[in-house]
mmCIF file of C-alpha atoms and ligand atoms in Angstrom:
data_model
loop_
_atom_site.group_PDB
_atom_site.id
_atom_site.type_symbol
_atom_site.label_atom_id
_atom_site.label_comp_id
_atom_site.label_asym_id
_atom_site.label_seq_id
_atom_site.Cartn_x
_atom_site.Cartn_y
_atom_site.Cartn_z
ATOM 1 C CA UNK A 19 13.163 4.262 32.388
ATOM 2 C CA UNK A 20 11.450 5.311 29.164
ATOM 3 C CA UNK A 21 9.750 2.170 27.923
ATOM 4 C CA UNK A 22 8.014 1.487 24.623
ATOM 5 C CA UNK A 23 5.422 -1.249 24.306
ATOM 6 C CA UNK A 24 4.904 -2.192 20.665
ATOM 7 C CA UNK A 25 2.407 -4.756 19.463
ATOM 8 C CA UNK A 26 2.368 -5.583 15.771
ATOM 9 C CA UNK A 27 0.009 -8.190 14.327
ATOM 10 C CA UNK A 28 -0.573 -9.766 10.940
ATOM 11 C CA UNK A 29 -2.392 -12.625 9.264
ATOM 12 C CA UNK A 30 0.216 -14.350 7.108
ATOM 13 C CA UNK A 31 -1.521 -17.650 6.545
ATOM 14 C CA UNK A 32 -3.785 -20.132 8.238
ATOM 15 C CA UNK A 33 -4.958 -23.723 8.226
ATOM 16 C CA UNK A 34 -8.189 -24.764 6.496
ATOM 17 C CA UNK A 35 -9.240 -21.237 5.483
ATOM 18 C CA UNK A 36 -9.071 -18.309 7.887
ATOM 19 C CA UNK A 37 -9.062 -20.409 11.066
ATOM 20 C CA UNK A 38 -5.642 -20.311 12.758
ATOM 21 C CA UNK A 39 -1.953 -20.233 11.849
ATOM 22 C CA UNK A 40 -0.017 -23.497 11.925
ATOM 23 C CA UNK A 41 2.369 -24.295 14.763
ATOM 24 C CA UNK A 42 5.256 -24.232 12.251
ATOM 25 C CA UNK A 43 4.302 -20.696 11.161
ATOM 26 C CA UNK A 44 4.168 -19.437 14.747
ATOM 27 C CA UNK A 45 7.448 -21.192 15.580
ATOM 28 C CA UNK A 46 9.086 -19.475 12.582
ATOM 29 C CA UNK A 47 7.929 -16.052 13.776
ATOM 30 C CA UNK A 48 9.080 -16.849 17.318
ATOM 31 C CA UNK A 49 12.532 -18.003 16.317
ATOM 32 C CA UNK A 50 13.002 -15.053 13.974
ATOM 33 C CA UNK A 51 12.299 -12.585 16.768
ATOM 34 C CA UNK A 52 14.449 -14.546 19.225
ATOM 35 C CA UNK A 53 17.398 -14.734 16.825
ATOM 36 C CA UNK A 54 17.239 -11.202 15.357
ATOM 37 C CA UNK A 55 15.785 -9.151 18.211
ATOM 38 C CA UNK A 56 18.856 -9.348 20.437
ATOM 39 C CA UNK A 57 20.342 -5.940 21.229
ATOM 40 C CA UNK A 58 17.314 -4.173 19.748
ATOM 41 C CA UNK A 59 14.371 -5.204 21.913
ATOM 42 C CA UNK A 60 14.411 -6.073 25.604
ATOM 43 C CA UNK A 61 11.687 -8.689 25.667
ATOM 44 C CA UNK A 62 8.845 -10.095 23.588
ATOM 45 C CA UNK A 63 5.746 -12.263 23.710
ATOM 46 C CA UNK A 64 4.075 -13.912 20.718
ATOM 47 C CA UNK A 65 0.557 -15.345 20.606
ATOM 48 C CA UNK A 66 -2.387 -15.887 18.267
ATOM 49 C CA UNK A 67 -6.098 -15.225 18.002
ATOM 50 C CA UNK A 68 -8.022 -16.757 15.108
ATOM 51 C CA UNK A 69 -5.816 -16.440 12.009
ATOM 52 C CA UNK A 70 -3.659 -13.598 13.396
ATOM 53 C CA UNK A 71 -0.245 -13.635 15.040
ATOM 54 C CA UNK A 72 0.666 -10.765 17.354
ATOM 55 C CA UNK A 73 4.173 -9.856 18.435
ATOM 56 C CA UNK A 74 4.477 -7.819 21.632
ATOM 57 C CA UNK A 75 7.897 -6.182 22.044
ATOM 58 C CA UNK A 76 9.406 -4.033 24.803
ATOM 59 C CA UNK A 77 12.242 -1.613 23.964
ATOM 60 C CA UNK A 78 13.545 1.924 24.474
ATOM 61 C CA UNK A 79 13.410 3.249 20.904
ATOM 62 C CA UNK A 80 10.038 5.035 20.966
ATOM 63 C CA UNK A 81 6.942 4.714 18.750
ATOM 64 C CA UNK A 82 7.236 3.950 15.020
ATOM 65 C CA UNK A 83 10.887 2.944 15.290
ATOM 66 C CA UNK A 84 11.945 1.647 11.896
ATOM 67 C CA UNK A 85 14.313 -1.064 13.217
ATOM 68 C CA UNK A 86 11.706 -2.474 15.616
ATOM 69 C CA UNK A 87 9.011 -2.421 12.940
ATOM 70 C CA UNK A 88 11.332 -3.992 10.394
ATOM 71 C CA UNK A 89 12.086 -6.800 12.839
ATOM 72 C CA UNK A 90 8.376 -7.623 13.066
ATOM 73 C CA UNK A 91 7.899 -7.234 9.299
ATOM 74 C CA UNK A 92 10.795 -9.622 8.585
ATOM 75 C CA UNK A 93 9.448 -12.106 11.149
ATOM 76 C CA UNK A 94 6.089 -12.080 9.365
ATOM 77 C CA UNK A 95 7.906 -12.422 6.055
ATOM 78 C CA UNK A 96 9.697 -15.520 7.361
ATOM 79 C CA UNK A 97 6.319 -16.826 8.651
ATOM 80 C CA UNK A 98 4.911 -16.310 5.136
ATOM 81 C CA UNK A 99 7.613 -18.536 3.649
ATOM 82 C CA UNK A 100 6.680 -21.278 6.114
ATOM 83 C CA UNK A 101 3.001 -20.727 5.281
ATOM 84 C CA UNK A 102 3.683 -21.094 1.567
ATOM 85 C CA UNK A 103 5.724 -24.242 2.201
ATOM 86 C CA UNK A 104 2.769 -25.796 4.032
ATOM 87 C CA UNK A 105 0.145 -24.638 1.539
ATOM 88 C CA UNK A 106 -1.568 -22.520 4.186
ATOM 89 C CA UNK A 107 -4.458 -20.345 3.102
ATOM 90 C CA UNK A 108 -3.851 -16.614 2.570
ATOM 91 C CA UNK A 109 -0.042 -16.884 2.891
ATOM 92 C CA UNK A 110 1.349 -13.361 3.317
ATOM 93 C CA UNK A 111 -2.177 -11.919 3.221
ATOM 94 C CA UNK A 112 -1.522 -8.866 5.384
ATOM 95 C CA UNK A 113 1.884 -7.977 3.893
ATOM 96 C CA UNK A 114 0.445 -5.650 1.283
ATOM 97 C CA UNK A 115 3.704 -4.193 -0.022
ATOM 98 C CA UNK A 116 6.697 -6.041 -1.360
ATOM 99 C CA UNK A 117 9.311 -4.092 0.530
ATOM 100 C CA UNK A 118 9.497 -2.617 4.005
ATOM 101 C CA UNK A 119 9.882 1.149 4.292
ATOM 102 C CA UNK A 120 10.016 3.275 7.456
ATOM 103 C CA UNK A 121 7.437 1.554 9.647
ATOM 104 C CA UNK A 122 4.560 -0.907 9.200
ATOM 105 C CA UNK A 123 1.857 1.785 9.004
ATOM 106 C CA UNK A 124 0.207 1.579 5.616
ATOM 107 C CA UNK A 125 1.993 -1.672 4.764
ATOM 108 C CA UNK A 126 -0.691 -4.016 6.122
ATOM 109 C CA UNK A 127 0.167 -5.203 9.664
ATOM 110 C CA UNK A 128 -1.738 -3.556 12.528
ATOM 111 C CA UNK A 129 0.252 -1.751 15.205
ATOM 112 C CA UNK A 130 -0.420 -0.172 18.614
ATOM 113 C CA UNK A 131 2.305 1.437 20.734
ATOM 114 C CA UNK A 132 2.725 3.239 24.029
ATOM 115 C CA UNK A 133 5.899 5.020 25.088
ATOM 116 C CA UNK A 134 5.881 5.893 28.784
ATOM 117 C CA UNK A 135 7.976 6.253 31.878
ATOM 118 C CA UNK A 136 7.856 2.747 33.326
ATOM 119 C CA UNK A 137 6.153 2.755 36.720
ATOM 120 C CA UNK A 138 7.759 0.636 39.474
ATOM 121 C CA UNK A 139 4.782 -1.715 39.166
ATOM 122 C CA UNK A 140 3.903 -1.219 35.488
ATOM 123 C CA UNK A 141 0.879 -3.303 34.499
ATOM 124 C CA UNK A 142 -0.938 -3.443 31.198
ATOM 125 C CA UNK A 143 -3.313 -5.537 29.123
ATOM 126 C CA UNK A 144 -2.901 -6.495 25.499
ATOM 127 C CA UNK A 145 -6.165 -7.049 23.625
ATOM 128 C CA UNK A 146 -6.204 -8.738 20.218
ATOM 129 C CA UNK A 147 -9.347 -9.323 18.160
ATOM 130 C CA UNK A 148 -10.065 -11.390 15.057
ATOM 131 C CA UNK A 149 -12.722 -10.880 12.340
ATOM 132 C CA UNK A 150 -13.564 -7.295 13.171
ATOM 133 C CA UNK A 151 -12.460 -3.663 12.777
ATOM 134 C CA UNK A 152 -10.597 -1.207 15.084
ATOM 135 C CA UNK A 153 -13.853 0.527 16.116
ATOM 136 C CA UNK A 154 -14.846 -2.665 17.932
ATOM 137 C CA UNK A 155 -12.841 -1.307 20.909
ATOM 138 C CA UNK A 156 -14.730 2.017 20.921
ATOM 139 C CA UNK A 157 -17.488 0.949 23.304
ATOM 140 C CA UNK A 158 -15.376 -0.953 25.862
ATOM 141 C CA UNK A 159 -12.816 1.892 25.976
ATOM 142 C CA UNK A 160 -15.553 4.494 26.381
ATOM 143 C CA UNK A 161 -17.109 2.555 29.254
ATOM 144 C CA UNK A 162 -13.764 1.956 31.020
ATOM 145 C CA UNK A 163 -12.396 5.487 30.563
ATOM 146 C CA UNK A 164 -15.515 7.645 30.797
ATOM 147 C CA UNK A 165 -18.407 5.898 32.542
ATOM 148 C CA UNK A 166 -18.680 5.509 36.329
ATOM 149 C CA UNK A 167 -21.283 2.789 35.728
ATOM 150 C CA UNK A 168 -18.377 0.596 34.590
ATOM 151 C CA UNK A 169 -15.369 2.273 36.184
ATOM 152 C CA UNK A 170 -15.696 2.902 39.901
ATOM 153 C CA UNK A 171 -12.347 4.741 39.830
ATOM 154 C CA UNK A 172 -14.149 7.934 38.728
ATOM 155 C CA UNK A 173 -15.803 8.057 42.159
ATOM 156 C CA UNK A 174 -13.131 6.448 44.330
ATOM 157 C CA UNK A 175 -9.675 7.303 42.963
ATOM 158 C CA UNK A 176 -8.740 11.060 43.090
ATOM 159 C CA UNK A 177 -6.166 10.970 40.196
ATOM 160 C CA UNK A 178 -9.029 9.812 37.943
ATOM 161 C CA UNK A 179 -11.436 12.593 38.939
ATOM 162 C CA UNK A 180 -10.140 14.827 36.124
ATOM 163 C CA UNK A 181 -11.028 12.187 33.536
ATOM 164 C CA UNK A 182 -9.279 11.236 30.311
ATOM 165 C CA UNK A 183 -8.684 12.724 26.866
ATOM 166 C CA UNK A 184 -9.794 10.616 23.915
ATOM 167 C CA UNK A 185 -7.849 11.053 20.679
ATOM 168 C CA UNK A 186 -10.247 9.898 17.972
ATOM 169 C CA UNK A 187 -9.205 9.238 14.375
ATOM 170 C CA UNK A 188 -11.310 9.672 11.260
ATOM 171 C CA UNK A 189 -10.313 6.432 9.509
ATOM 172 C CA UNK A 190 -12.003 7.383 6.241
ATOM 173 C CA UNK A 191 -9.498 10.191 5.773
ATOM 174 C CA UNK A 192 -6.615 8.807 3.741
ATOM 175 C CA UNK A 193 -4.506 11.918 3.109
ATOM 176 C CA UNK A 194 -2.735 12.118 6.514
ATOM 177 C CA UNK A 195 -4.062 11.420 10.014
ATOM 178 C CA UNK A 196 -7.238 13.368 10.856
ATOM 179 C CA UNK A 197 -7.702 13.333 14.631
ATOM 180 C CA UNK A 198 -9.615 15.190 17.309
ATOM 181 C CA UNK A 199 -8.941 15.392 21.068
ATOM 182 C CA UNK A 200 -12.084 15.269 23.193
ATOM 183 C CA UNK A 201 -12.093 15.485 26.970
ATOM 184 C CA UNK A 202 -14.192 13.314 29.259
ATOM 185 C CA UNK A 203 -16.341 14.195 31.103
ATOM 186 C CA UNK A 204 -17.267 17.578 29.527
ATOM 187 C CA UNK A 205 -17.146 16.308 25.907
ATOM 188 C CA UNK A 206 -19.011 13.071 26.619
ATOM 189 C CA UNK A 207 -21.794 13.699 24.121
ATOM 190 C CA UNK A 208 -19.276 14.611 21.419
ATOM 191 C CA UNK A 209 -17.278 11.466 22.163
ATOM 192 C CA UNK A 210 -20.443 9.357 21.912
ATOM 193 C CA UNK A 211 -21.477 11.109 18.703
ATOM 194 C CA UNK A 212 -18.249 10.011 17.024
ATOM 195 C CA UNK A 213 -17.747 6.633 18.678
ATOM 196 C CA UNK A 214 -21.198 5.355 17.703
ATOM 197 C CA UNK A 215 -19.783 5.077 14.156
ATOM 198 C CA UNK A 216 -17.285 2.230 14.610
ATOM 199 C CA UNK A 217 -16.502 1.994 10.916
ATOM 200 C CA UNK A 218 -15.231 5.552 10.639
ATOM 201 C CA UNK A 219 -14.232 7.017 14.008
ATOM 202 C CA UNK A 220 -11.832 5.045 16.157
ATOM 203 C CA UNK A 221 -10.198 5.714 19.518
ATOM 204 C CA UNK A 222 -6.527 5.988 18.613
ATOM 205 C CA UNK A 223 -5.234 6.836 22.084
ATOM 206 C CA UNK A 224 -6.375 7.786 25.564
ATOM 207 C CA UNK A 225 -4.443 10.133 27.898
ATOM 208 C CA UNK A 226 -4.756 10.840 31.615
ATOM 209 C CA UNK A 227 -5.802 14.412 32.358
ATOM 210 C CA UNK A 228 -4.105 14.089 35.745
ATOM 211 C CA UNK A 229 -0.538 13.736 34.397
ATOM 212 C CA UNK A 230 -0.814 13.539 30.581
ATOM 213 C CA UNK A 231 0.382 9.927 30.541
ATOM 214 C CA UNK A 232 -0.815 7.714 27.702
ATOM 215 C CA UNK A 233 -3.178 5.072 28.979
ATOM 216 C CA UNK A 234 -4.332 3.244 25.837
ATOM 217 C CA UNK A 235 -3.474 2.768 22.170
ATOM 218 C CA UNK A 236 -5.433 1.076 19.372
ATOM 219 C CA UNK A 237 -4.274 0.074 15.895
ATOM 220 C CA UNK A 238 -6.219 2.186 13.423
ATOM 221 C CA UNK A 239 -5.250 0.686 10.061
ATOM 222 C CA UNK A 240 -8.001 0.039 7.529
ATOM 223 C CA UNK A 241 -6.777 -2.646 5.152
ATOM 224 C CA UNK A 242 -9.517 -1.958 2.651
ATOM 225 C CA UNK A 243 -8.397 1.659 2.291
ATOM 226 C CA UNK A 244 -4.727 0.663 2.021
ATOM 227 C CA UNK A 245 -5.171 -2.077 -0.552
ATOM 228 C CA UNK A 246 -8.149 -0.558 -2.385
ATOM 229 C CA UNK A 247 -9.817 -3.958 -2.302
ATOM 230 C CA UNK A 248 -10.779 -6.691 0.162
ATOM 231 C CA UNK A 249 -7.808 -8.225 1.940
ATOM 232 C CA UNK A 250 -9.426 -9.291 5.213
ATOM 233 C CA UNK A 251 -10.712 -7.331 8.177
ATOM 234 C CA UNK A 252 -8.279 -5.195 10.150
ATOM 235 C CA UNK A 253 -8.359 -7.410 13.230
ATOM 236 C CA UNK A 254 -7.181 -4.728 15.637
ATOM 237 C CA UNK A 255 -4.831 -4.819 18.614
ATOM 238 C CA UNK A 256 -5.074 -2.573 21.665
ATOM 239 C CA UNK A 257 -2.806 -1.836 24.641
ATOM 240 C CA UNK A 258 -4.226 -0.539 27.932
ATOM 241 C CA UNK A 259 -2.144 0.433 30.964
ATOM 242 C CA UNK A 260 -3.971 -0.365 34.172
ATOM 243 C CA UNK A 261 -4.064 0.349 37.944
ATOM 244 C CA UNK A 262 -2.932 3.411 39.892
ATOM 245 C CA UNK A 263 -3.921 6.532 37.931
ATOM 246 C CA UNK A 264 -5.662 4.404 35.290
ATOM 247 C CA UNK A 265 -8.712 2.106 35.464
ATOM 248 C CA UNK A 266 -8.021 -1.184 37.212
ATOM 249 C CA UNK A 267 -7.580 -4.352 35.216
ATOM 250 C CA UNK A 268 -11.107 -5.468 36.162
ATOM 251 C CA UNK A 269 -12.525 -2.135 35.014
ATOM 252 C CA UNK A 270 -11.027 -2.564 31.551
ATOM 253 C CA UNK A 271 -12.234 -6.127 31.093
ATOM 254 C CA UNK A 272 -15.739 -5.741 32.559
ATOM 255 C CA UNK A 273 -17.322 -4.016 29.503
ATOM 256 C CA UNK A 274 -16.559 -7.112 27.419
ATOM 257 C CA UNK A 275 -19.288 -8.896 29.389
ATOM 258 C CA UNK A 276 -21.781 -7.009 27.195
ATOM 259 C CA UNK A 277 -20.682 -9.090 24.165
ATOM 260 C CA UNK A 278 -21.588 -6.058 22.075
ATOM 261 C CA UNK A 279 -22.513 -6.100 18.399
ATOM 262 C CA UNK A 280 -19.641 -5.240 16.059
ATOM 263 C CA UNK A 281 -18.854 -5.529 12.339
ATOM 264 C CA UNK A 282 -16.975 -8.501 10.938
ATOM 265 C CA UNK A 283 -17.140 -12.295 10.615
ATOM 266 C CA UNK A 284 -18.004 -13.860 7.281
ATOM 267 C CA UNK A 285 -16.299 -12.064 4.381
ATOM 268 C CA UNK A 286 -15.881 -9.055 6.664
ATOM 269 C CA UNK A 287 -19.427 -8.082 5.684
ATOM 270 C CA UNK A 288 -21.731 -8.946 8.570
ATOM 271 C CA UNK A 289 -22.740 -7.758 11.950
ATOM 272 C CA UNK A 290 -21.460 -9.947 14.712
ATOM 273 C CA UNK A 291 -20.995 -10.228 18.454
ATOM 274 C CA UNK A 292 -17.699 -9.599 20.271
ATOM 275 C CA UNK A 293 -16.965 -12.797 22.198
ATOM 276 C CA UNK A 294 -14.210 -12.723 24.866
ATOM 277 C CA UNK A 295 -12.159 -15.901 24.375
ATOM 278 C CA UNK A 296 -8.980 -17.623 25.503
ATOM 279 C CA UNK A 297 -5.828 -16.576 23.695
ATOM 280 C CA UNK A 298 -5.117 -18.859 20.752
ATOM 281 C CA UNK A 299 -8.802 -19.644 20.120
ATOM 282 C CA UNK A 300 -9.977 -20.554 16.649
ATOM 283 C CA UNK A 301 -13.396 -20.061 15.067
ATOM 284 C CA UNK A 302 -15.444 -22.497 13.048
ATOM 285 C CA UNK A 303 -18.974 -21.059 12.754
ATOM 286 C CA UNK A 304 -19.616 -18.540 9.932
ATOM 287 C CA UNK A 305 -16.101 -17.178 10.495
ATOM 288 C CA UNK A 306 -17.362 -15.912 13.818
ATOM 289 C CA UNK A 307 -18.443 -14.747 16.191
ATOM 290 C CA UNK A 308 -15.855 -11.992 16.331
ATOM 291 C CA UNK A 309 -13.462 -12.816 19.130
ATOM 292 C CA UNK A 310 -11.201 -10.895 21.449
ATOM 293 C CA UNK A 311 -8.512 -12.163 23.816
ATOM 294 C CA UNK A 312 -6.805 -10.242 26.630
ATOM 295 C CA UNK A 313 -3.401 -10.906 28.172
ATOM 296 C CA UNK A 314 -2.267 -9.066 31.289
ATOM 297 C CA UNK A 315 1.428 -8.457 32.001
ATOM 298 C CA UNK A 316 3.642 -6.809 34.549
ATOM 299 C CA UNK A 317 6.922 -5.380 33.319
ATOM 300 C CA UNK A 318 10.094 -4.246 35.054
ATOM 301 C CA UNK A 319 13.085 -2.698 33.250
ATOM 302 C CA UNK A 320 11.347 -3.811 30.079
ATOM 303 C CA UNK A 321 11.249 -7.475 31.157
ATOM 304 C CA UNK A 322 7.803 -9.049 30.849
ATOM 305 C CA UNK A 323 6.298 -11.530 33.247
ATOM 306 C CA UNK A 324 4.388 -14.476 31.873
ATOM 307 C CA UNK A 325 1.011 -13.506 30.349
ATOM 308 C CA UNK A 326 -2.202 -13.994 32.333
ATOM 309 C CA UNK A 327 -5.047 -15.009 30.066
ATOM 310 C CA UNK A 328 -7.802 -12.691 31.282
ATOM 311 C CA UNK A 329 -10.768 -14.361 29.587
ATOM 312 C CA UNK A 330 -9.742 -17.856 30.736
ATOM 313 C CA UNK A 331 -12.030 -17.842 33.774
ATOM 314 C CA UNK A 332 -15.486 -19.374 34.442
ATOM 315 C CA UNK A 333 -17.219 -15.976 34.552
ATOM 316 C CA UNK A 334 -16.515 -15.584 30.835
ATOM 317 C CA UNK A 335 -18.150 -18.941 30.049
ATOM 318 C CA UNK A 336 -21.474 -17.295 30.877
ATOM 319 C CA UNK A 337 -20.625 -14.395 28.548
ATOM 320 C CA UNK A 338 -19.500 -16.772 25.818
ATOM 321 C CA UNK A 339 -22.752 -18.708 26.008
ATOM 322 C CA UNK A 340 -24.775 -15.519 25.743
ATOM 323 C CA UNK A 341 -22.591 -14.270 22.886
ATOM 324 C CA UNK A 342 -23.155 -17.562 21.042
ATOM 325 C CA UNK A 343 -26.892 -17.243 21.446
ATOM 326 C CA UNK A 344 -26.881 -13.623 20.288
ATOM 327 C CA UNK A 345 -24.804 -14.456 17.222
ATOM 328 C CA UNK A 346 -26.768 -17.580 16.248
ATOM 329 C CA UNK A 347 -29.982 -15.565 16.619
ATOM 330 C CA UNK A 348 -28.620 -12.813 14.344
ATOM 331 C CA UNK A 349 -27.523 -15.418 11.801
ATOM 332 C CA UNK A 350 -31.083 -16.768 11.586
ATOM 333 C CA UNK A 351 -31.981 -13.791 9.413
ATOM 334 C CA UNK A 352 -29.139 -14.405 6.959
ATOM 335 C CA UNK A 353 -28.697 -11.472 4.568
ATOM 336 C CA UNK A 354 -31.638 -9.470 5.811
ATOM 337 C CA UNK A 355 -31.361 -5.920 7.182
ATOM 338 C CA UNK A 356 -28.989 -5.416 10.137
ATOM 339 C CA UNK A 357 -27.577 -8.952 9.857
ATOM 340 C CA UNK A 358 -25.327 -7.653 7.075
ATOM 341 C CA UNK A 359 -23.319 -4.415 6.867
ATOM 342 C CA UNK A 360 -24.336 -1.440 4.727
ATOM 343 C CA UNK A 361 -23.138 -1.313 1.142
ATOM 344 C CA UNK A 362 -20.064 0.843 1.831
ATOM 345 C CA UNK A 363 -18.779 -1.548 4.444
ATOM 346 C CA UNK A 364 -19.166 -4.771 2.464
ATOM 347 C CA UNK A 365 -15.666 -6.109 2.084
ATOM 348 C CA UNK A 366 -16.016 -7.842 -1.264
ATOM 349 C CA UNK A 367 -16.337 -5.856 -4.517
ATOM 350 C CA UNK A 368 -18.676 -8.481 -6.007
ATOM 351 C CA UNK A 369 -21.763 -6.670 -4.806
ATOM 352 C CA UNK A 370 -20.982 -3.714 -7.090
ATOM 353 C CA UNK A 371 -20.885 -5.994 -10.146
ATOM 354 C CA UNK A 372 -24.064 -7.726 -9.048
ATOM 355 C CA UNK A 373 -25.898 -4.423 -8.580
ATOM 356 C CA UNK A 374 -24.690 -3.178 -11.974
ATOM 357 C CA UNK A 375 -25.991 -6.310 -13.616
ATOM 358 C CA UNK A 376 -29.358 -5.944 -11.865
ATOM 359 C CA UNK A 377 -29.492 -2.235 -12.617
ATOM 360 C CA UNK A 378 -29.823 -2.982 -16.310
ATOM 361 C CA UNK A 379 -32.832 -5.196 -15.641
ATOM 362 C CA UNK A 380 -34.818 -2.530 -13.755
ATOM 363 C CA UNK A 381 -37.847 -1.023 -15.578
ATOM 364 C CA UNK A 382 -39.346 2.396 -14.896
ATOM 365 C CA UNK A 383 -43.107 2.649 -15.485
ATOM 366 C CA UNK A 384 -44.578 6.148 -15.843
ATOM 367 C CA UNK A 385 -48.239 7.142 -15.792
ATOM 368 C CA UNK A 386 -49.610 8.574 -19.024
ATOM 369 C CA UNK A 387 -50.015 12.348 -19.156
ATOM 370 C CA UNK A 388 -53.853 12.294 -18.867
ATOM 371 C CA UNK A 389 -53.897 10.220 -15.629
ATOM 372 C CA UNK A 390 -51.141 12.373 -14.148
ATOM 373 C CA UNK A 391 -53.046 15.612 -14.882
ATOM 374 C CA UNK A 392 -56.401 14.430 -13.535
ATOM 375 C CA UNK A 393 -54.702 13.257 -10.302
ATOM 376 C CA UNK A 394 -53.047 16.646 -9.901
ATOM 377 C CA UNK A 395 -56.404 18.423 -10.458
ATOM 378 C CA UNK A 396 -58.063 16.219 -7.833
ATOM 379 C CA UNK A 397 -55.371 17.041 -5.266
ATOM 380 C CA UNK A 398 -55.757 20.787 -5.939
ATOM 381 C CA UNK A 399 -59.542 20.592 -5.726
ATOM 382 C CA UNK A 400 -59.280 18.834 -2.360
ATOM 383 C CA UNK A 401 -56.932 21.581 -1.173
ATOM 384 C CA UNK A 402 -59.575 24.176 -2.216
ATOM 385 C CA UNK A 403 -57.473 25.620 -5.038
ATOM 386 C CA UNK A 404 -58.859 26.468 -8.490
ATOM 387 C CA UNK A 405 -58.415 23.718 -11.059
ATOM 388 C CA UNK A 406 -56.449 24.686 -14.189
HETATM 389 C C1 F6R B 26 -13.135 -12.427 7.310
HETATM 390 C C2 F6R B 26 -12.427 -13.511 6.601
HETATM 391 C C3 F6R B 26 -13.219 -14.641 6.111
HETATM 392 C C4 F6R B 26 -13.125 -14.804 4.587
HETATM 393 C C5 F6R B 26 -13.925 -15.997 4.073
HETATM 394 C C6 F6R B 26 -13.761 -16.217 2.578
HETATM 395 O O1 F6R B 26 -12.259 -11.432 7.667
HETATM 396 O O2 F6R B 26 -11.249 -13.451 6.424
HETATM 397 O O3 F6R B 26 -14.576 -14.552 6.510
HETATM 398 O O4 F6R B 26 -13.596 -13.611 3.994
HETATM 399 O O5 F6R B 26 -13.533 -17.157 4.735
HETATM 400 O O6 F6R B 26 -12.414 -16.206 2.267
HETATM 401 P P1 F6R B 26 -11.817 -16.141 0.781
HETATM 402 O O7 F6R B 26 -12.456 -14.959 0.082
HETATM 403 O O8 F6R B 26 -10.361 -15.934 1.014
HETATM 404 O O9 F6R B 26 -12.184 -17.431 0.138
HETATM 405 MG MG1 MG B 27 -7.809 -12.339 11.193
HETATM 406 MG MG1 MG B 28 -7.643 -13.091 8.103
#
């Protein structure tokens, strides 16, 4: 059967700041989907990471289906009402428009979708990250889908020998979707050249070159560009099909052991470390470190199994400890240099006002004409030229 996996996530309110949604909020979203999804979606799974709620839905209506997207939008809307009733912080934060139209793209919630022919043993992993941007998945996806140092399938599994096509989006382009298809392995250096810039170029999808099947999808929304002002980081979701002609589940989780540096955490304006955590984790230290959870599923005729929490295993404790050390170390230098993001990526407009105010207090001191001329003559004389 043709199956669509849709994951739509939003931050519509959280307890004590941007920590985690309340149980009542999550229950509202769950019961909305349960009560209104009948006849439209086949199955669903709802979970949280940090202050975000993600709704995974299976159905047969294809990508960007307006009814499916509206269902998620309305569920988040209902969750917002609960959030308001409880005085939660940032109630409705990611619902940037008042009314739903067409699909959730450009309206605030993040969305990743894959439509495929369901394999008899279809398996996939849902990643959800909090306090970071979509480009945070660039490195792990590159390593899983292009690097035999991390994915043994490129040497051992013939359907993978042809490699994968990376569809990369220029997220700074706002007038339509600007994308490029690059093919691993021959375009590896081009892929790396784009993917090193997490804030601008983001893997939108990955396709098998063996059969054209879509292997991965990432949400590519940039809230700052939609709203024109700070509304929170994009907190991206990602779907990855695994096994068979694709990397194995272990090959797609292994790169997260790097705990790589990404943008995010406090006020969306710092560099951080990507920490693999259990689903539903909260964060209480400098709104960080950035965290990512991973849930593995099998699916048959659109029916999901229970989720397996991929980072809930002792091996990830070691990674978490190292990630904590890396992040605390980075935080020791506060605002200085690479601890914070560059000016264009700072998520709060305040810095512009501050710089304007300081700009007026700068003084320019110029040398008088005589000193300037005698210096110039000295330089010319040293270069063996005639003095004026
Ligand atoms: C990061 C994030 C938080 C907030 C911070 C201040 O994405 O959401 O770091 O930026 O807690 O929040 P406000 O500005 O809402 O007081
Ligand atoms: Mg969040
Ligand atoms: Mg948030």
